[in-house]
């Protein structure tokens, strides 16, 4: 370790699911070691190029090296590309005089894990999903400090620490923040509130079902805030933005803590962050796992569903009829919602960022 201060390089990017825990870990490290020197590493094309500098962190980039899943010309080029990225990663670690590397997954991590191993720099890993990504499977082979968001994640030496999240979320008092959040979002204080989100990019199938359910929801006295996703305005039969009593649509909301405080029930995909955050702050949820990919979202949702804090429904079965038979009765039953909220919160972990900072300090003390 450097004599004067602790130098930490944090690797990850591509999606908000990787960047958000990276930023939360960085903030927790600053809390416990105000003298810490932090450097984030991503790729030039990921969301990190916007989100990391906005959070006040310095960002370095290396070439993106995807791993082809089937034989192709890209597979033949892989060794050369990976060697080049490892060389770039090594220079970043050397220039930063890194004492420790923290990786949260994504294309950028494998070259950095390999470069750190060559330099005998300790590696600390956080895996957000129940089904671990390829980069973190590689890194876990030579790390003794692996934290996972879900207890069921199978990674060598994994410790269940939860999902590092923004302090605005982890410190949320839903009841105390409810009135202000509803005012901010334009919601009635006294009506049950359904908030629907498909994530930052939206989910067309969810949007279609909610649009077809607006009348039934309003008739039941339920107000709906529909976060459609950027560029995914829901239109009516005349091609105009859908408008109805008790229904409001927006493309994006900045600050999920306000959503969690205002919602009586959240409907959305089962991304790792959404599942962990709703559990941590005690939001009853209906999860509709992404129907494509490797099935990780269904695995993410399994814990809260088993605990009674959430419901899960597959994408194809999420229909207006299901909204009428399941969601409307649920939102009309405050006692059941309160029980779900308590079950979710009992499963949640609010201090994962501090736990990960502890793993980092443990790694450099050995």
Short mmCIF file of N, CA, C and O in Angstrom, two decimals, residues 71-207:
data_model
loop_
_atom_site.label_atom_id
_atom_site.label_comp_id
_atom_site.label_asym_id
_atom_site.label_seq_id
_atom_site.Cartn_x
_atom_site.Cartn_y
_atom_site.Cartn_z
N UNK A 71 -18.21 -19.60 -32.79
CA UNK A 71 -17.08 -19.41 -33.70
C UNK A 71 -17.33 -18.29 -34.72
O UNK A 71 -18.39 -18.22 -35.33
N UNK A 72 -16.34 -17.42 -34.88
CA UNK A 72 -16.46 -16.30 -35.81
C UNK A 72 -15.08 -15.67 -35.98
O UNK A 72 -14.12 -16.02 -35.29
N UNK A 73 -15.01 -14.68 -36.89
CA UNK A 73 -13.76 -13.94 -37.06
C UNK A 73 -13.40 -13.19 -35.77
O UNK A 73 -12.22 -13.07 -35.42
N UNK A 74 -14.42 -12.72 -35.06
CA UNK A 74 -14.16 -12.02 -33.80
C UNK A 74 -13.48 -12.93 -32.79
O UNK A 74 -12.65 -12.49 -32.00
N UNK A 75 -13.84 -14.22 -32.81
CA UNK A 75 -13.22 -15.16 -31.89
C UNK A 75 -11.73 -15.33 -32.21
O UNK A 75 -10.90 -15.42 -31.31
N UNK A 76 -11.41 -15.33 -33.51
CA UNK A 76 -10.01 -15.43 -33.91
C UNK A 76 -9.20 -14.20 -33.49
O UNK A 76 -8.02 -14.28 -33.18
N UNK A 77 -9.89 -13.06 -33.48
CA UNK A 77 -9.21 -11.81 -33.12
C UNK A 77 -9.11 -11.62 -31.60
O UNK A 77 -8.40 -10.73 -31.13
N UNK A 78 -9.84 -12.43 -30.85
CA UNK A 78 -9.96 -12.22 -29.40
C UNK A 78 -8.61 -12.19 -28.68
O UNK A 78 -8.37 -11.27 -27.88
N UNK A 79 -7.69 -13.15 -28.91
CA UNK A 79 -6.44 -13.13 -28.14
C UNK A 79 -5.66 -11.83 -28.30
O UNK A 79 -5.15 -11.27 -27.31
N UNK A 80 -5.59 -11.32 -29.54
CA UNK A 80 -4.86 -10.07 -29.77
C UNK A 80 -5.54 -8.89 -29.11
O UNK A 80 -4.89 -8.03 -28.51
N UNK A 81 -6.88 -8.85 -29.23
CA UNK A 81 -7.62 -7.75 -28.62
C UNK A 81 -7.51 -7.77 -27.09
O UNK A 81 -7.32 -6.74 -26.45
N UNK A 82 -7.60 -8.98 -26.53
CA UNK A 82 -7.51 -9.09 -25.07
C UNK A 82 -6.12 -8.70 -24.58
O UNK A 82 -5.99 -7.98 -23.58
N UNK A 83 -5.10 -9.13 -25.30
CA UNK A 83 -3.72 -8.77 -24.92
C UNK A 83 -3.54 -7.26 -24.93
O UNK A 83 -2.90 -6.68 -24.03
N UNK A 84 -4.10 -6.60 -25.95
CA UNK A 84 -4.00 -5.14 -26.02
C UNK A 84 -4.72 -4.46 -24.87
O UNK A 84 -4.21 -3.49 -24.29
N UNK A 85 -5.90 -4.99 -24.52
CA UNK A 85 -6.67 -4.39 -23.42
C UNK A 85 -5.97 -4.63 -22.08
O UNK A 85 -5.98 -3.76 -21.20
N UNK A 86 -5.36 -5.80 -21.91
CA UNK A 86 -4.61 -6.09 -20.68
C UNK A 86 -3.43 -5.14 -20.53
O UNK A 86 -3.14 -4.65 -19.44
N UNK A 87 -2.79 -4.84 -21.65
CA UNK A 87 -1.67 -3.88 -21.63
C UNK A 87 -2.17 -2.49 -21.21
O UNK A 87 -1.54 -1.81 -20.39
N UNK A 88 -3.31 -2.06 -21.78
CA UNK A 88 -3.89 -0.77 -21.40
C UNK A 88 -4.24 -0.77 -19.90
O UNK A 88 -3.99 0.21 -19.19
N UNK A 89 -4.84 -1.87 -19.45
CA UNK A 89 -5.24 -1.98 -18.05
C UNK A 89 -4.03 -1.90 -17.13
O UNK A 89 -4.07 -1.24 -16.08
N UNK A 90 -2.96 -2.58 -17.52
CA UNK A 90 -1.74 -2.57 -16.70
C UNK A 90 -1.17 -1.18 -16.55
O UNK A 90 -0.72 -0.79 -15.45
N UNK A 91 -1.18 -0.41 -17.64
CA UNK A 91 -0.65 0.96 -17.57
C UNK A 91 -1.50 1.82 -16.62
O UNK A 91 -0.96 2.63 -15.85
N UNK A 92 -2.82 1.62 -16.66
CA UNK A 92 -3.70 2.38 -15.77
C UNK A 92 -3.40 2.04 -14.31
O UNK A 92 -3.30 2.92 -13.45
N UNK A 93 -3.25 0.74 -14.02
CA UNK A 93 -2.95 0.33 -12.64
C UNK A 93 -1.60 0.87 -12.19
O UNK A 93 -1.46 1.32 -11.04
N UNK A 94 -0.62 0.83 -13.09
CA UNK A 94 0.72 1.33 -12.74
C UNK A 94 0.70 2.83 -12.49
O UNK A 94 1.26 3.33 -11.51
N UNK A 95 0.03 3.57 -13.40
CA UNK A 95 -0.02 5.03 -13.27
C UNK A 95 -0.74 5.45 -11.99
O UNK A 95 -0.39 6.46 -11.37
N UNK A 96 -1.76 4.67 -11.61
CA UNK A 96 -2.53 4.99 -10.40
C UNK A 96 -1.83 4.50 -9.13
O UNK A 96 -2.27 4.83 -8.03
N UNK A 97 -0.73 3.73 -9.31
CA UNK A 97 -0.07 3.09 -8.17
C UNK A 97 -1.11 2.37 -7.31
O UNK A 97 -1.19 2.53 -6.08
N UNK A 98 -1.92 1.57 -7.99
CA UNK A 98 -3.08 0.95 -7.34
C UNK A 98 -2.68 0.00 -6.22
O UNK A 98 -1.79 -0.84 -6.38
N UNK A 99 -3.35 0.13 -5.09
CA UNK A 99 -3.20 -0.80 -3.98
C UNK A 99 -4.19 -1.95 -4.08
O UNK A 99 -3.97 -3.03 -3.54
N UNK A 100 -5.32 -1.71 -4.74
CA UNK A 100 -6.38 -2.71 -4.83
C UNK A 100 -7.25 -2.39 -6.05
O UNK A 100 -7.42 -1.22 -6.42
N UNK A 101 -7.79 -3.44 -6.68
CA UNK A 101 -8.72 -3.30 -7.79
C UNK A 101 -10.08 -3.81 -7.35
O UNK A 101 -10.20 -4.91 -6.82
N UNK A 102 -11.12 -3.01 -7.57
CA UNK A 102 -12.49 -3.41 -7.28
C UNK A 102 -13.23 -3.55 -8.61
O UNK A 102 -13.29 -2.60 -9.40
N UNK A 103 -13.77 -4.73 -8.88
CA UNK A 103 -14.49 -4.96 -10.13
C UNK A 103 -15.94 -5.30 -9.86
O UNK A 103 -16.26 -6.07 -8.95
N UNK A 104 -16.83 -4.72 -10.68
CA UNK A 104 -18.27 -4.98 -10.52
C UNK A 104 -18.87 -5.68 -11.72
O UNK A 104 -20.08 -5.86 -11.80
N UNK A 105 -18.03 -6.08 -12.69
CA UNK A 105 -18.54 -6.81 -13.85
C UNK A 105 -18.62 -5.94 -15.09
O UNK A 105 -18.53 -4.72 -15.04
N UNK A 106 -18.78 -6.61 -16.22
CA UNK A 106 -18.80 -5.93 -17.51
C UNK A 106 -17.52 -6.21 -18.28
O UNK A 106 -16.54 -6.73 -17.75
N UNK A 107 -17.55 -5.86 -19.58
CA UNK A 107 -16.43 -6.16 -20.48
C UNK A 107 -15.09 -5.64 -19.98
O UNK A 107 -14.05 -6.25 -20.18
N UNK A 108 -15.11 -4.50 -19.31
CA UNK A 108 -13.87 -3.85 -18.90
C UNK A 108 -13.13 -4.63 -17.82
O UNK A 108 -11.91 -4.48 -17.65
N UNK A 109 -13.83 -5.49 -17.09
CA UNK A 109 -13.22 -6.08 -15.90
C UNK A 109 -12.19 -7.16 -16.19
O UNK A 109 -11.16 -7.23 -15.51
N UNK A 110 -12.43 -8.02 -17.18
CA UNK A 110 -11.51 -9.14 -17.41
C UNK A 110 -10.08 -8.67 -17.65
O UNK A 110 -9.14 -9.18 -17.01
N UNK A 111 -9.82 -7.70 -18.56
CA UNK A 111 -8.44 -7.24 -18.75
C UNK A 111 -7.83 -6.69 -17.46
O UNK A 111 -6.64 -6.90 -17.19
N UNK A 112 -8.63 -6.00 -16.66
CA UNK A 112 -8.11 -5.43 -15.41
C UNK A 112 -7.82 -6.52 -14.38
O UNK A 112 -6.82 -6.46 -13.66
N UNK A 113 -8.69 -7.52 -14.31
CA UNK A 113 -8.42 -8.64 -13.39
C UNK A 113 -7.09 -9.32 -13.76
O UNK A 113 -6.27 -9.63 -12.88
N UNK A 114 -6.89 -9.55 -15.05
CA UNK A 114 -5.68 -10.23 -15.50
C UNK A 114 -4.44 -9.37 -15.24
O UNK A 114 -3.40 -9.86 -14.79
N UNK A 115 -4.56 -8.07 -15.50
CA UNK A 115 -3.42 -7.17 -15.28
C UNK A 115 -3.11 -7.05 -13.78
O UNK A 115 -1.94 -7.01 -13.38
N UNK A 116 -4.14 -7.03 -12.95
CA UNK A 116 -3.92 -6.94 -11.50
C UNK A 116 -3.26 -8.22 -10.98
O UNK A 116 -2.36 -8.17 -10.12
N UNK A 117 -3.67 -9.35 -11.51
CA UNK A 117 -3.08 -10.61 -11.05
C UNK A 117 -1.58 -10.65 -11.36
O UNK A 117 -0.78 -11.10 -10.53
N UNK A 118 -1.21 -10.19 -12.55
CA UNK A 118 0.21 -10.18 -12.91
C UNK A 118 1.01 -9.32 -11.96
O UNK A 118 2.20 -9.57 -11.72
N UNK A 119 0.40 -8.28 -11.41
CA UNK A 119 1.10 -7.34 -10.53
C UNK A 119 0.90 -7.68 -9.05
O UNK A 119 1.34 -6.93 -8.19
N UNK A 120 0.20 -8.77 -8.80
CA UNK A 120 -0.11 -9.19 -7.43
C UNK A 120 -0.85 -8.10 -6.66
O UNK A 120 -0.66 -7.92 -5.45
N UNK A 121 -1.68 -7.36 -7.38
CA UNK A 121 -2.57 -6.38 -6.75
C UNK A 121 -3.84 -7.12 -6.32
O UNK A 121 -4.45 -7.82 -7.12
N UNK A 122 -4.25 -7.01 -5.05
CA UNK A 122 -5.46 -7.71 -4.61
C UNK A 122 -6.70 -7.27 -5.39
O UNK A 122 -6.83 -6.09 -5.74
N UNK A 123 -7.57 -8.24 -5.65
CA UNK A 123 -8.80 -7.99 -6.41
C UNK A 123 -10.01 -8.21 -5.51
O UNK A 123 -10.09 -9.22 -4.80
N UNK A 124 -10.92 -7.25 -5.52
CA UNK A 124 -12.18 -7.34 -4.79
C UNK A 124 -13.31 -7.29 -5.82
O UNK A 124 -13.28 -6.46 -6.74
N UNK A 125 -14.28 -8.18 -5.68
CA UNK A 125 -15.33 -8.31 -6.70
C UNK A 125 -16.71 -8.13 -6.08
O UNK A 125 -16.97 -8.60 -4.96
N UNK A 126 -17.59 -7.45 -6.82
CA UNK A 126 -19.01 -7.46 -6.48
C UNK A 126 -19.80 -7.97 -7.68
O UNK A 126 -19.63 -7.48 -8.80
N UNK A 127 -20.66 -8.97 -7.44
CA UNK A 127 -21.51 -9.52 -8.48
C UNK A 127 -22.97 -9.19 -8.16
O UNK A 127 -23.47 -9.53 -7.09
N UNK A 128 -23.62 -8.51 -9.10
CA UNK A 128 -24.97 -8.00 -8.85
C UNK A 128 -26.07 -9.02 -9.11
O UNK A 128 -27.14 -8.94 -8.52
N UNK A 129 -25.83 -9.96 -10.02
CA UNK A 129 -26.90 -10.86 -10.44
C UNK A 129 -26.80 -12.23 -9.78
O UNK A 129 -25.74 -12.67 -9.35
N UNK A 130 -27.93 -12.92 -9.74
CA UNK A 130 -27.95 -14.27 -9.21
C UNK A 130 -27.08 -15.19 -10.05
O UNK A 130 -26.41 -16.08 -9.53
N UNK A 131 -27.11 -15.00 -11.36
CA UNK A 131 -26.26 -15.77 -12.27
C UNK A 131 -25.07 -14.90 -12.65
O UNK A 131 -25.21 -13.91 -13.36
N UNK A 132 -23.90 -15.26 -12.15
CA UNK A 132 -22.72 -14.42 -12.30
C UNK A 132 -22.30 -14.25 -13.76
O UNK A 132 -22.45 -15.17 -14.57
N UNK A 133 -21.77 -13.07 -14.07
CA UNK A 133 -21.26 -12.80 -15.40
C UNK A 133 -19.89 -13.42 -15.62
O UNK A 133 -19.19 -13.78 -14.67
N UNK A 134 -19.52 -13.52 -16.90
CA UNK A 134 -18.27 -14.19 -17.26
C UNK A 134 -17.05 -13.52 -16.64
O UNK A 134 -16.15 -14.18 -16.12
N UNK A 135 -16.99 -12.19 -16.70
CA UNK A 135 -15.82 -11.48 -16.17
C UNK A 135 -15.61 -11.78 -14.69
O UNK A 135 -14.50 -12.05 -14.24
N UNK A 136 -16.69 -11.75 -13.92
CA UNK A 136 -16.55 -12.00 -12.48
C UNK A 136 -16.26 -13.47 -12.16
O UNK A 136 -15.63 -13.77 -11.14
N UNK A 137 -16.68 -14.36 -13.04
CA UNK A 137 -16.29 -15.77 -12.87
C UNK A 137 -14.78 -15.92 -13.03
O UNK A 137 -14.14 -16.67 -12.29
N UNK A 138 -14.22 -15.18 -13.99
CA UNK A 138 -12.77 -15.19 -14.18
C UNK A 138 -12.07 -14.59 -12.96
O UNK A 138 -11.16 -15.17 -12.38
N UNK A 139 -12.52 -13.41 -12.56
CA UNK A 139 -11.87 -12.71 -11.46
C UNK A 139 -11.94 -13.45 -10.14
O UNK A 139 -11.00 -13.42 -9.33
N UNK A 140 -13.05 -14.15 -9.91
CA UNK A 140 -13.22 -14.86 -8.64
C UNK A 140 -12.23 -16.01 -8.47
O UNK A 140 -11.99 -16.46 -7.34
N UNK A 141 -11.63 -16.43 -9.57
CA UNK A 141 -10.66 -17.53 -9.49
C UNK A 141 -9.40 -17.12 -8.73
O UNK A 141 -8.68 -17.95 -8.20
N UNK A 142 -9.11 -15.82 -8.72
CA UNK A 142 -7.93 -15.39 -7.98
C UNK A 142 -8.23 -14.20 -7.06
O UNK A 142 -7.42 -13.30 -6.88
N UNK A 143 -9.44 -14.23 -6.47
CA UNK A 143 -9.79 -13.24 -5.45
C UNK A 143 -10.29 -13.96 -4.20
O UNK A 143 -10.98 -14.97 -4.29
N UNK A 144 -9.93 -13.42 -3.05
CA UNK A 144 -10.43 -13.94 -1.78
C UNK A 144 -11.47 -12.99 -1.17
O UNK A 144 -11.84 -13.16 -0.01
N UNK A 145 -11.89 -12.03 -1.97
CA UNK A 145 -12.81 -11.00 -1.46
C UNK A 145 -13.92 -10.77 -2.48
O UNK A 145 -13.86 -9.84 -3.29
N UNK A 146 -14.92 -11.64 -2.44
CA UNK A 146 -16.01 -11.63 -3.41
C UNK A 146 -17.33 -11.39 -2.68
O UNK A 146 -17.74 -12.18 -1.82
N UNK A 147 -17.99 -10.29 -3.03
CA UNK A 147 -19.30 -9.99 -2.46
C UNK A 147 -20.39 -10.19 -3.50
O UNK A 147 -20.18 -9.89 -4.68
N UNK A 148 -21.55 -10.70 -3.08
CA UNK A 148 -22.65 -10.93 -4.01
C UNK A 148 -23.93 -10.28 -3.47
O UNK A 148 -24.13 -10.18 -2.26
N UNK A 149 -24.77 -9.84 -4.41
CA UNK A 149 -26.02 -9.19 -4.02
C UNK A 149 -27.07 -10.19 -3.56
O UNK A 149 -27.92 -9.88 -2.74
N UNK A 150 -27.02 -11.42 -4.12
CA UNK A 150 -28.02 -12.44 -3.82
C UNK A 150 -27.36 -13.66 -3.18
O UNK A 150 -26.31 -14.12 -3.64
N UNK A 151 -28.01 -14.19 -2.15
CA UNK A 151 -27.42 -15.31 -1.42
C UNK A 151 -27.21 -16.54 -2.30
O UNK A 151 -26.32 -17.35 -2.05
N UNK A 152 -28.02 -16.68 -3.35
CA UNK A 152 -27.93 -17.87 -4.21
C UNK A 152 -26.88 -17.80 -5.29
O UNK A 152 -26.73 -18.77 -6.06
N UNK A 153 -26.16 -16.70 -5.40
CA UNK A 153 -25.16 -16.56 -6.46
C UNK A 153 -24.00 -17.52 -6.20
O UNK A 153 -23.42 -17.54 -5.12
N UNK A 154 -23.66 -18.29 -7.24
CA UNK A 154 -22.58 -19.27 -7.11
C UNK A 154 -21.29 -18.70 -7.68
O UNK A 154 -21.09 -18.68 -8.88
N UNK A 155 -20.44 -18.20 -6.79
CA UNK A 155 -19.11 -17.72 -7.14
C UNK A 155 -18.15 -18.21 -6.06
O UNK A 155 -18.51 -18.23 -4.87
N UNK A 156 -16.98 -18.56 -6.47
CA UNK A 156 -15.98 -19.06 -5.51
C UNK A 156 -15.74 -18.05 -4.39
O UNK A 156 -15.45 -16.88 -4.63
N UNK A 157 -15.88 -18.51 -3.16
CA UNK A 157 -15.60 -17.66 -2.00
C UNK A 157 -16.59 -16.54 -1.77
O UNK A 157 -16.28 -15.58 -1.05
N UNK A 158 -17.80 -16.64 -2.35
CA UNK A 158 -18.74 -15.52 -2.28
C UNK A 158 -19.27 -15.28 -0.87
O UNK A 158 -19.54 -16.21 -0.11
N UNK A 159 -19.40 -13.99 -0.53
CA UNK A 159 -20.04 -13.57 0.71
C UNK A 159 -21.26 -12.73 0.36
O UNK A 159 -21.18 -11.83 -0.49
N UNK A 160 -22.37 -13.02 1.01
CA UNK A 160 -23.61 -12.30 0.71
C UNK A 160 -23.58 -10.93 1.39
O UNK A 160 -23.71 -10.83 2.62
N UNK A 161 -23.40 -9.88 0.60
CA UNK A 161 -23.31 -8.52 1.16
C UNK A 161 -24.49 -7.64 0.76
O UNK A 161 -24.71 -6.60 1.36
N UNK A 162 -25.26 -8.05 -0.27
CA UNK A 162 -26.34 -7.21 -0.77
C UNK A 162 -25.87 -6.33 -1.92
O UNK A 162 -24.76 -6.48 -2.44
N UNK A 163 -26.74 -5.41 -2.32
CA UNK A 163 -26.48 -4.54 -3.47
C UNK A 163 -26.10 -3.13 -3.00
O UNK A 163 -26.92 -2.44 -2.37
N UNK A 164 -24.88 -2.67 -3.26
CA UNK A 164 -24.54 -1.29 -2.92
C UNK A 164 -25.46 -0.33 -3.67
O UNK A 164 -25.66 -0.47 -4.88
N UNK A 165 -26.03 0.63 -2.95
CA UNK A 165 -26.98 1.55 -3.58
C UNK A 165 -26.76 2.97 -3.07
O UNK A 165 -26.11 3.19 -2.05
N UNK A 166 -27.33 3.91 -3.80
CA UNK A 166 -27.22 5.31 -3.44
C UNK A 166 -27.79 5.56 -2.05
O UNK A 166 -28.79 4.95 -1.67
N UNK A 167 -27.17 6.48 -1.31
CA UNK A 167 -27.63 6.77 0.05
C UNK A 167 -29.07 7.29 0.08
O UNK A 167 -29.79 7.09 1.05
N UNK A 168 -29.48 7.97 -1.01
CA UNK A 168 -30.86 8.47 -1.07
C UNK A 168 -31.86 7.32 -1.03
O UNK A 168 -32.99 7.48 -0.56
N UNK A 169 -31.44 6.16 -1.55
CA UNK A 169 -32.30 4.97 -1.53
C UNK A 169 -32.10 4.21 -0.22
O UNK A 169 -33.06 3.91 0.50
N UNK A 170 -30.84 3.88 0.12
CA UNK A 170 -30.59 3.04 1.29
C UNK A 170 -31.04 3.70 2.59
O UNK A 170 -31.40 3.02 3.55
N UNK A 171 -31.06 5.02 2.61
CA UNK A 171 -31.48 5.73 3.82
C UNK A 171 -32.93 6.17 3.81
O UNK A 171 -33.37 6.94 4.67
N UNK A 172 -33.72 5.68 2.84
CA UNK A 172 -35.09 6.16 2.65
C UNK A 172 -36.02 5.72 3.79
O UNK A 172 -36.06 4.55 4.16
N UNK A 173 -36.77 6.68 4.30
CA UNK A 173 -37.90 6.41 5.21
C UNK A 173 -39.15 6.59 4.37
O UNK A 173 -39.58 7.72 4.12
N UNK A 174 -39.72 5.49 3.90
CA UNK A 174 -40.85 5.58 2.95
C UNK A 174 -42.01 6.38 3.52
O UNK A 174 -42.58 7.24 2.84
N UNK A 175 -42.38 6.08 4.76
CA UNK A 175 -43.53 6.76 5.35
C UNK A 175 -43.26 8.26 5.50
O UNK A 175 -44.11 9.10 5.17
N UNK A 176 -42.07 8.60 5.96
CA UNK A 176 -41.74 10.00 6.17
C UNK A 176 -41.62 10.79 4.87
O UNK A 176 -41.90 11.99 4.84
N UNK A 177 -41.21 10.13 3.80
CA UNK A 177 -40.98 10.81 2.52
C UNK A 177 -42.20 10.77 1.60
O UNK A 177 -42.19 11.40 0.54
N UNK A 178 -43.23 10.03 1.98
CA UNK A 178 -44.36 9.76 1.09
C UNK A 178 -45.05 11.04 0.60
O UNK A 178 -45.27 11.22 -0.60
N UNK A 179 -45.39 11.94 1.52
CA UNK A 179 -46.16 13.12 1.13
C UNK A 179 -45.39 13.98 0.13
O UNK A 179 -45.92 14.36 -0.92
N UNK A 180 -44.14 14.27 0.42
CA UNK A 180 -43.34 15.11 -0.46
C UNK A 180 -43.12 14.44 -1.82
O UNK A 180 -43.14 15.09 -2.86
N UNK A 181 -42.91 13.11 -1.79
CA UNK A 181 -42.69 12.39 -3.05
C UNK A 181 -43.94 12.43 -3.92
O UNK A 181 -43.85 12.60 -5.15
N UNK A 182 -45.09 12.27 -3.32
CA UNK A 182 -46.33 12.31 -4.11
C UNK A 182 -46.58 13.70 -4.68
O UNK A 182 -47.05 13.83 -5.82
N UNK A 183 -46.27 14.72 -3.89
CA UNK A 183 -46.41 16.09 -4.42
C UNK A 183 -45.49 16.28 -5.62
O UNK A 183 -45.89 16.82 -6.65
N UNK A 184 -44.25 15.83 -5.50
CA UNK A 184 -43.27 15.98 -6.56
C UNK A 184 -43.70 15.26 -7.84
O UNK A 184 -43.51 15.76 -8.95
N UNK A 185 -44.32 14.10 -7.68
CA UNK A 185 -44.70 13.28 -8.84
C UNK A 185 -46.12 13.57 -9.33
O UNK A 185 -46.59 12.92 -10.28
N UNK A 186 -46.79 14.50 -8.68
CA UNK A 186 -48.14 14.87 -9.13
C UNK A 186 -49.20 13.83 -8.80
O UNK A 186 -50.17 13.67 -9.54
N UNK A 187 -49.03 13.14 -7.68
CA UNK A 187 -49.96 12.09 -7.29
C UNK A 187 -50.85 12.55 -6.13
O UNK A 187 -50.42 13.30 -5.26
N UNK A 188 -52.07 12.06 -6.13
CA UNK A 188 -53.03 12.34 -5.05
C UNK A 188 -52.54 11.68 -3.77
O UNK A 188 -52.05 10.55 -3.77
N UNK A 189 -52.68 12.38 -2.65
CA UNK A 189 -52.19 11.85 -1.37
C UNK A 189 -53.03 10.69 -0.85
O UNK A 189 -52.54 9.85 -0.09
N UNK A 190 -54.30 10.62 -1.24
CA UNK A 190 -55.23 9.69 -0.60
C UNK A 190 -55.59 8.46 -1.43
O UNK A 190 -56.16 7.51 -0.89
N UNK A 191 -55.28 8.47 -2.71
CA UNK A 191 -55.64 7.31 -3.55
C UNK A 191 -54.50 6.29 -3.60
O UNK A 191 -53.33 6.67 -3.58
N UNK A 192 -54.83 4.99 -3.70
CA UNK A 192 -53.78 3.99 -3.92
C UNK A 192 -52.99 4.32 -5.18
O UNK A 192 -53.59 4.69 -6.21
N UNK A 193 -51.67 4.17 -5.11
CA UNK A 193 -50.81 4.56 -6.24
C UNK A 193 -50.08 3.34 -6.80
O UNK A 193 -49.31 2.68 -6.10
N UNK A 194 -50.32 3.10 -8.08
CA UNK A 194 -49.59 2.09 -8.84
C UNK A 194 -48.54 2.82 -9.67
O UNK A 194 -48.88 3.74 -10.42
N UNK A 195 -47.28 2.44 -9.53
CA UNK A 195 -46.23 3.02 -10.35
C UNK A 195 -45.61 1.91 -11.19
O UNK A 195 -45.23 0.85 -10.67
N UNK A 196 -45.56 2.15 -12.48
CA UNK A 196 -45.11 1.14 -13.44
C UNK A 196 -43.87 1.64 -14.14
O UNK A 196 -43.83 2.78 -14.63
N UNK A 197 -42.84 0.80 -14.19
CA UNK A 197 -41.63 1.18 -14.91
C UNK A 197 -41.03 -0.02 -15.62
O UNK A 197 -41.01 -1.12 -15.09
N UNK A 198 -40.55 0.21 -16.83
CA UNK A 198 -39.85 -0.83 -17.57
C UNK A 198 -38.36 -0.60 -17.59
O UNK A 198 -37.63 -1.17 -18.40
N UNK A 199 -37.86 0.26 -16.68
CA UNK A 199 -36.45 0.61 -16.71
C UNK A 199 -36.21 1.81 -17.59
O UNK A 199 -37.12 2.32 -18.24
N UNK A 200 -34.95 2.27 -17.66
CA UNK A 200 -34.64 3.50 -18.39
C UNK A 200 -34.97 3.39 -19.87
O UNK A 200 -35.30 4.38 -20.52
N UNK A 201 -34.91 2.18 -20.42
CA UNK A 201 -35.19 2.01 -21.86
C UNK A 201 -36.64 1.62 -22.12
O UNK A 201 -37.06 1.52 -23.26
N UNK A 202 -37.40 1.37 -21.05
CA UNK A 202 -38.81 1.05 -21.22
C UNK A 202 -39.03 -0.40 -21.59
O UNK A 202 -38.10 -1.15 -21.88
N UNK A 203 -40.29 -0.82 -21.55
CA UNK A 203 -40.67 -2.19 -21.90
C UNK A 203 -42.00 -2.13 -22.63
O UNK A 203 -43.05 -1.88 -22.02
N UNK A 204 -41.96 -2.34 -23.94
CA UNK A 204 -43.16 -2.15 -24.77
C UNK A 204 -44.30 -3.07 -24.36
O UNK A 204 -45.47 -2.66 -24.38
N UNK A 205 -44.01 -4.31 -23.99
CA UNK A 205 -45.09 -5.24 -23.64
C UNK A 205 -45.79 -4.78 -22.36
O UNK A 205 -47.03 -4.85 -22.26
N UNK A 206 -45.03 -4.31 -21.39
CA UNK A 206 -45.63 -3.79 -20.16
C UNK A 206 -46.45 -2.54 -20.49
O UNK A 206 -47.57 -2.38 -20.00
N UNK A 207 -45.90 -1.67 -21.33
CA UNK A 207 -46.60 -0.44 -21.69
C UNK A 207 -47.95 -0.74 -22.33
O UNK A 207 -48.96 -0.08 -22.05
#
